[in-house]
XYZ file of N, CA, C and O in Angstrom:
420
model
N 116.097 123.730 100.445
C 117.033 123.550 100.067
C 116.336 121.966 98.617
O 115.011 121.885 98.960
N 116.764 121.797 97.933
C 115.851 121.182 96.734
C 116.155 119.953 96.593
O 117.664 119.083 96.003
N 114.961 119.042 96.477
C 115.270 117.462 96.203
C 114.522 116.914 95.669
O 114.230 117.354 94.659
N 115.834 116.252 95.317
C 114.272 114.837 93.960
C 114.719 113.933 94.104
O 115.296 113.270 94.139
N 114.127 113.550 94.143
C 112.947 111.460 93.802
C 112.167 111.292 92.373
O 111.489 111.426 91.897
N 113.750 109.853 92.206
C 112.450 109.234 90.527
C 110.639 109.087 92.197
O 111.245 108.701 92.282
N 109.938 108.730 91.404
C 108.770 108.233 90.854
C 108.226 108.186 89.983
O 108.686 107.711 88.944
N 107.714 107.199 91.065
C 107.636 105.443 89.471
C 105.777 105.186 90.257
O 105.105 105.582 90.670
N 104.719 104.986 88.937
C 103.656 104.577 89.729
C 103.819 102.778 88.670
O 104.741 103.289 87.863
N 102.779 102.115 88.647
C 102.400 100.706 87.554
C 101.551 101.146 86.614
O 100.610 102.195 86.730
N 102.029 100.366 85.345
C 100.604 100.570 84.635
C 99.058 100.386 84.926
O 98.233 100.978 85.314
N 99.419 99.396 86.365
C 98.522 98.662 86.643
C 97.473 100.168 87.537
O 96.006 99.928 87.596
N 97.643 101.037 87.939
C 97.147 102.078 88.624
C 96.634 103.358 86.850
O 95.584 103.632 87.341
N 97.055 103.676 86.414
C 96.627 104.257 85.085
C 96.034 103.611 84.531
O 94.755 104.320 84.097
N 95.761 102.416 84.291
C 95.106 101.037 83.643
C 93.812 101.192 84.565
O 91.835 101.680 84.046
N 93.220 101.572 86.409
C 92.531 102.020 86.982
C 91.950 102.559 87.046
O 90.787 103.591 87.392
N 93.211 104.327 87.176
C 92.170 105.484 86.847
C 91.535 105.862 86.008
O 90.066 106.317 85.271
N 92.115 104.843 84.800
C 91.522 104.897 83.424
C 89.570 104.810 83.805
O 88.480 104.339 83.056
N 89.743 102.922 84.303
C 88.374 102.604 84.355
C 87.511 102.631 85.238
O 86.239 102.615 85.094
N 88.319 104.103 86.579
C 87.428 104.446 87.095
C 86.931 105.752 86.307
O 85.557 105.698 86.736
N 87.570 106.436 85.887
C 86.916 107.405 84.874
C 85.721 107.233 84.445
O 85.253 107.396 84.429
N 86.442 106.425 83.087
C 84.761 105.968 82.196
C 83.548 105.538 83.365
O 82.621 105.725 82.770
N 84.780 104.223 83.924
C 82.881 104.055 85.014
C 81.874 105.649 85.725
O 80.588 106.032 85.790
N 82.967 106.072 86.680
C 82.169 107.612 86.600
C 82.387 108.608 86.440
O 81.345 109.223 87.047
N 83.126 108.745 85.713
C 83.156 110.378 85.177
C 83.439 110.233 83.746
O 84.883 110.686 83.432
N 82.848 108.847 82.829
C 82.707 109.408 81.455
C 82.809 110.698 80.559
O 83.695 111.128 79.825
N 82.441 111.796 81.308
C 82.222 112.957 80.835
C 83.564 113.438 80.754
O 84.063 114.874 80.237
N 84.950 113.050 82.186
C 85.751 113.860 82.194
C 86.984 113.216 82.041
O 87.826 113.534 82.337
N 85.991 112.190 81.080
C 87.994 111.250 80.189
C 88.835 112.398 79.646
O 90.111 111.929 79.787
N 88.438 113.209 79.391
C 89.519 113.706 78.489
C 90.134 114.746 79.165
O 91.931 114.534 78.771
N 89.916 114.975 80.192
C 90.639 115.853 81.494
C 91.675 114.928 82.244
O 92.868 115.419 82.529
N 91.179 113.586 82.251
C 92.550 112.719 82.732
C 93.195 112.592 81.876
O 94.449 112.556 82.284
N 92.736 112.682 80.504
C 94.206 112.451 79.621
C 95.141 113.469 79.938
O 96.122 112.581 79.612
N 94.583 114.084 79.960
C 95.569 116.050 78.865
C 95.832 115.756 80.725
O 97.636 115.644 80.929
N 96.053 115.306 82.404
C 96.200 115.546 83.066
C 97.681 114.016 83.320
O 98.413 114.795 83.520
N 97.354 112.926 82.901
C 98.175 111.871 82.790
C 98.545 111.896 81.797
O 100.224 112.160 81.306
N 99.198 112.727 80.408
C 99.844 113.299 79.507
C 100.796 113.945 80.098
O 102.003 113.997 79.815
N 100.042 115.044 80.991
C 101.793 116.233 82.000
C 102.581 115.466 82.504
O 103.560 115.893 83.495
N 101.621 114.225 83.062
C 102.266 113.640 84.710
C 102.788 113.165 84.365
O 104.199 112.325 84.529
N 102.638 112.284 82.892
C 103.370 111.518 83.079
C 104.748 111.057 82.621
O 105.805 110.733 82.253
N 105.329 112.694 82.160
C 106.880 112.899 82.293
C 107.584 113.036 82.410
O 108.049 113.354 82.973
N 106.851 113.421 83.931
C 108.032 113.247 85.600
C 107.471 111.818 86.290
O 108.669 111.746 87.080
N 107.278 111.108 85.776
C 106.364 109.589 86.648
C 106.649 108.415 85.768
O 106.164 108.642 84.911
N 107.605 107.701 86.231
C 108.347 106.656 84.807
C 107.206 105.815 85.483
O 106.491 105.497 86.485
N 106.615 104.831 84.561
C 105.397 103.838 84.473
C 106.252 102.606 83.951
O 106.647 102.013 83.191
N 106.566 102.022 85.182
C 106.520 100.487 85.414
C 105.494 99.274 85.526
O 104.517 99.176 85.831
N 105.939 98.238 84.784
C 104.856 96.897 84.821
C 105.044 95.618 86.029
O 105.771 96.460 86.857
N 103.734 95.330 85.668
C 103.339 95.098 86.995
C 103.724 93.324 86.460
O 103.178 92.663 86.061
N 105.461 92.594 87.245
C 106.036 91.559 87.252
C 104.582 90.593 86.761
O 103.321 90.849 87.849
N 105.139 88.895 86.300
C 104.413 88.197 87.020
C 104.300 87.827 88.947
O 103.713 86.750 88.778
N 105.764 87.543 88.373
C 105.767 86.497 89.614
C 106.049 87.316 90.738
O 105.050 88.097 91.376
N 104.930 86.665 91.745
C 104.130 86.982 92.991
C 105.195 87.073 94.280
O 105.955 86.125 94.247
N 105.775 87.601 95.151
C 105.926 88.420 96.534
C 105.484 87.509 97.701
O 103.820 88.362 97.199
N 106.254 87.413 98.380
C 105.227 86.139 99.455
C 105.224 87.999 100.692
O 103.367 87.611 101.372
N 105.542 89.237 100.356
C 104.895 89.961 101.415
C 104.097 90.687 100.103
O 103.060 91.573 101.146
N 103.479 90.356 99.446
C 101.627 90.139 99.065
C 100.584 90.169 100.610
O 99.370 90.636 100.284
N 101.041 88.569 100.270
C 100.079 88.302 101.546
C 100.668 89.845 102.800
O 99.008 89.158 102.881
N 100.948 90.306 102.807
C 100.736 91.635 104.233
C 99.596 92.626 103.609
O 99.134 92.962 104.363
N 99.455 92.892 102.453
C 97.612 93.303 102.132
C 97.104 93.118 101.106
O 96.578 91.749 101.509
N 95.360 93.874 102.189
C 94.768 93.308 102.689
C 93.607 92.561 101.796
O 93.203 91.662 101.617
N 93.618 94.025 100.767
C 92.902 93.774 99.507
C 94.230 92.804 98.987
O 94.408 93.935 97.986
N 93.065 92.321 97.663
C 94.288 91.317 96.679
C 94.511 92.676 95.534
O 94.871 92.328 94.726
N 93.131 93.378 95.660
C 93.494 94.011 93.862
C 94.687 94.871 94.140
O 94.574 96.120 93.606
N 95.055 95.562 96.085
C 96.071 95.767 95.786
C 97.126 96.331 94.803
O 98.319 96.103 95.892
N 97.462 94.496 95.446
C 99.077 94.045 95.914
C 99.148 94.060 94.627
O 100.954 93.878 94.274
N 99.259 93.900 92.808
C 99.259 94.210 92.178
C 100.180 95.210 92.586
O 101.276 96.050 91.492
N 100.420 96.034 92.408
C 100.769 97.896 93.149
C 101.891 97.662 94.213
O 103.056 97.716 93.757
N 101.668 96.991 94.716
C 103.291 96.481 96.233
C 104.196 96.052 94.868
O 104.786 96.151 95.013
N 103.460 94.134 94.408
C 104.400 94.331 93.461
C 105.411 94.253 92.551
O 106.671 94.880 92.398
N 104.719 95.638 91.571
C 105.639 96.469 90.778
C 106.349 97.647 92.133
O 108.221 97.612 91.296
N 106.165 98.266 93.159
C 107.476 98.667 93.292
C 108.930 97.762 94.886
O 109.712 97.933 94.041
N 107.554 96.500 94.736
C 108.723 95.518 95.036
C 109.881 95.258 93.688
O 111.420 95.091 94.392
N 109.453 94.759 92.238
C 110.372 94.519 91.788
C 111.647 96.238 91.301
O 112.585 95.350 90.198
N 110.612 96.819 91.453
C 111.877 97.971 90.785
C 112.421 98.581 91.893
O 113.350 99.398 91.801
N 111.547 97.345 92.933
C 112.863 98.162 93.853
C 113.145 99.902 95.068
O 114.036 100.349 95.537
N 111.998 100.409 95.027
C 111.598 101.218 95.066
C 111.214 101.495 96.784
O 112.319 100.069 98.012
N 112.679 102.800 97.728
C 112.847 102.548 98.758
C 111.675 103.522 99.371
O 111.167 102.802 100.291
N 110.652 104.308 98.538
C 109.366 104.596 99.822
C 108.137 104.567 98.692
O 107.960 104.159 97.700
N 107.661 104.012 99.630
C 105.725 104.553 98.556
C 104.768 104.561 98.924
O 104.734 104.817 100.892
N 104.936 105.841 98.992
C 103.715 107.065 99.689
C 102.129 106.673 99.462
O 101.933 105.578 98.031
N 101.439 106.343 100.207
C 99.585 106.244 99.714
C 98.729 106.861 101.054
O 99.204 107.372 102.105
N 97.492 106.891 100.112
C 97.539 107.296 101.283
C 96.262 105.853 101.301
O 94.497 105.973 102.668
N 95.958 105.301 101.845
C 95.665 103.601 101.183
C 95.634 103.010 102.404
O 96.866 102.699 102.420
N 94.662 102.874 103.350
C 94.733 102.476 104.801
C 95.368 100.858 104.593
O 96.051 100.577 105.884
N 95.306 99.982 103.974
C 94.943 98.768 103.900
C 97.324 98.703 103.129
O 97.576 98.044 103.497
N 98.094 99.323 102.825
C 98.859 99.858 102.715
C 99.731 99.982 104.368
O 100.682 99.727 104.712
N 98.709 102.136 104.818
C 99.366 101.727 106.080
C 99.448 101.601 106.823
O 100.521 100.827 107.422
N 98.302 100.266 106.647
C 98.210 100.112 108.529
C 98.827 97.994 108.087
O 98.451 96.888 108.930
N 99.294 97.468 107.087
C 100.451 96.403 107.335
C 101.702 96.345 106.667
O 101.873 97.285 108.121
N 101.912 95.586 107.562
C 102.861 95.150 108.466
C 104.373 95.031 107.446
O 105.562 94.586 107.768
N 104.343 95.671 105.756
C 105.363 95.365 104.741
C 106.490 96.614 105.093
O 106.198 97.939 105.525
N 107.865 96.586 105.506
C 109.287 97.737 106.022
C 109.399 97.350 104.920
O 110.093 98.518 105.298
N 109.721 97.281 103.837
C 110.329 96.892 102.678
C 110.293 96.599 101.434
O 109.278 96.214 100.935
N 109.479 97.930 100.764
C 109.625 99.903 100.803
C 109.453 99.349 102.419
O 108.546 99.256 102.186
N 109.704 101.296 102.035
C 109.009 101.516 103.686
C 106.918 102.901 102.869
O 107.610 102.955 102.315
N 106.310 102.303 103.940
C 104.847 102.786 103.035
C 105.197 103.819 104.013
O 105.112 103.385 104.952
N 104.837 105.128 103.506
C 104.171 106.352 104.280
C 103.121 106.652 104.414
O 103.132 106.719 102.493
N 102.845 107.707 104.112
C 101.359 108.706 103.837
C 102.019 109.619 103.280
O 103.126 110.642 103.513
N 101.335 111.200 102.036
C 102.142 111.909 101.333
C 102.215 112.383 102.462
O 102.963 113.294 102.851
N 101.608 113.058 103.118
C 102.415 114.540 104.348
C 102.814 113.439 105.933
O 103.808 114.696 106.130
N 102.758 112.602 106.097
C 104.548 111.742 106.804
C 105.256 112.628 105.725
O 107.118 112.789 106.007
N 105.881 111.548 104.647
C 106.637 112.189 103.320
C 107.140 113.654 103.684
O 108.567 113.679 103.278
N 106.316 114.441 104.046
C 106.778 115.916 103.535
C 106.865 116.746 105.063
O 107.321 117.224 105.055
N 106.956 115.803 105.355
C 107.645 116.295 107.047
C 109.179 116.049 107.618
O 109.347 115.945 107.551
N 109.231 114.392 106.138
C 110.654 114.252 106.374
C 111.821 115.123 106.582
O 111.509 116.448 105.189
Protein backbone atom coordinates (compact mmCIF):
# COMPACT_ATOMS: atom_id res chain seq x y z
CA UNK A 1 0.00 0.00 0.00
CA UNK A 2 1.34 3.41 -0.94
CA UNK A 3 0.46 6.25 1.41
CA UNK A 4 1.22 9.86 0.78
CA UNK A 5 1.25 12.40 3.56
CA UNK A 6 1.84 16.11 3.07
CA UNK A 7 4.91 16.94 5.10
CA UNK A 8 5.49 20.25 6.82
CA UNK A 9 8.20 21.84 8.84
CA UNK A 10 8.55 25.41 9.98
CA UNK A 11 11.09 28.08 9.23
CA UNK A 12 12.09 28.06 12.90
CA UNK A 13 13.33 24.44 12.57
CA UNK A 14 15.26 25.20 9.39
CA UNK A 15 16.85 28.25 11.00
CA UNK A 16 17.70 26.25 14.13
CA UNK A 17 19.38 23.58 11.99
CA UNK A 18 21.54 26.25 10.39
CA UNK A 19 22.38 27.82 13.76
CA UNK A 20 23.31 24.48 15.38
CA UNK A 21 25.40 23.38 12.43
CA UNK A 22 27.28 26.70 12.37
CA UNK A 23 27.93 26.29 16.10
CA UNK A 24 28.85 22.59 16.22
CA UNK A 25 29.74 21.54 12.67
CA UNK A 26 30.85 24.62 10.74
CA UNK A 27 32.86 22.43 8.36
CA UNK A 28 29.63 20.61 7.40
CA UNK A 29 27.52 23.55 6.24
CA UNK A 30 27.82 22.50 2.60
CA UNK A 31 26.42 19.06 3.44
CA UNK A 32 23.55 20.59 5.42
CA UNK A 33 22.70 22.93 2.58
CA UNK A 34 22.76 20.03 0.09
CA UNK A 35 20.50 17.97 2.36
CA UNK A 36 18.04 20.82 2.82
CA UNK A 37 18.05 21.61 -0.89
CA UNK A 38 16.99 18.04 -1.57
CA UNK A 39 14.66 17.52 1.40
CA UNK A 40 12.82 20.79 1.04
CA UNK A 41 11.65 19.86 -2.44
CA UNK A 42 9.31 17.37 -0.70
CA UNK A 43 8.68 19.28 2.54
CA UNK A 44 6.64 22.46 2.76
CA UNK A 45 8.16 25.11 5.01
CA UNK A 46 5.61 27.21 6.89
CA UNK A 47 6.20 30.38 8.85
CA UNK A 48 5.72 30.53 12.59
CA UNK A 49 2.84 32.92 13.17
CA UNK A 50 3.02 35.64 15.79
CA UNK A 51 -0.31 34.62 17.33
CA UNK A 52 0.26 32.57 20.49
CA UNK A 53 -1.93 29.53 21.15
CA UNK A 54 -3.00 28.42 24.62
CA UNK A 55 -1.83 24.85 23.88
CA UNK A 56 1.77 26.12 23.74
CA UNK A 57 1.77 26.33 27.54
CA UNK A 58 1.64 22.53 27.60
CA UNK A 59 5.15 22.39 26.13
CA UNK A 60 7.81 22.48 28.84
CA UNK A 61 10.61 24.12 26.83
CA UNK A 62 9.67 27.63 25.66
CA UNK A 63 12.13 27.28 22.75
CA UNK A 64 9.96 24.45 21.36
CA UNK A 65 6.71 26.39 21.46
CA UNK A 66 7.11 28.11 18.06
CA UNK A 67 7.27 24.67 16.45
CA UNK A 68 3.93 23.68 17.97
CA UNK A 69 2.52 27.09 17.01
CA UNK A 70 3.42 26.46 13.37
CA UNK A 71 1.77 23.02 13.50
CA UNK A 72 -1.36 24.48 15.07
CA UNK A 73 -1.63 27.31 12.56
CA UNK A 74 -1.14 24.85 9.70
CA UNK A 75 -3.91 22.58 11.01
CA UNK A 76 -1.55 19.60 11.13
CA UNK A 77 -3.19 16.27 11.93
CA UNK A 78 -0.04 14.56 13.17
CA UNK A 79 3.10 15.91 14.76
CA UNK A 80 6.06 13.54 14.44
CA UNK A 81 8.91 14.01 16.86
CA UNK A 82 11.49 12.34 19.03
CA UNK A 83 11.46 15.21 21.53
CA UNK A 84 10.17 14.10 24.92
CA UNK A 85 8.89 17.60 25.73
CA UNK A 86 6.37 17.16 22.94
CA UNK A 87 5.72 13.45 23.46
CA UNK A 88 5.08 13.88 27.19
CA UNK A 89 2.89 16.96 26.80
CA UNK A 90 -0.87 16.76 27.09
CA UNK A 91 -1.38 18.32 23.65
CA UNK A 92 -4.08 16.32 21.86
CA UNK A 93 -4.51 18.24 18.63
CA UNK A 94 -2.43 17.77 16.63
CA UNK A 95 -1.76 14.21 17.71
CA UNK A 96 1.88 14.05 18.77
CA UNK A 97 3.60 10.72 18.16
CA UNK A 98 7.08 9.32 17.68
CA UNK A 99 8.33 8.33 14.26
CA UNK A 100 8.40 4.68 15.42
CA UNK A 101 4.72 4.87 16.44
CA UNK A 102 3.88 6.48 13.09
CA UNK A 103 5.58 3.67 11.18
CA UNK A 104 3.52 1.13 13.13
CA UNK A 105 0.23 2.74 11.99
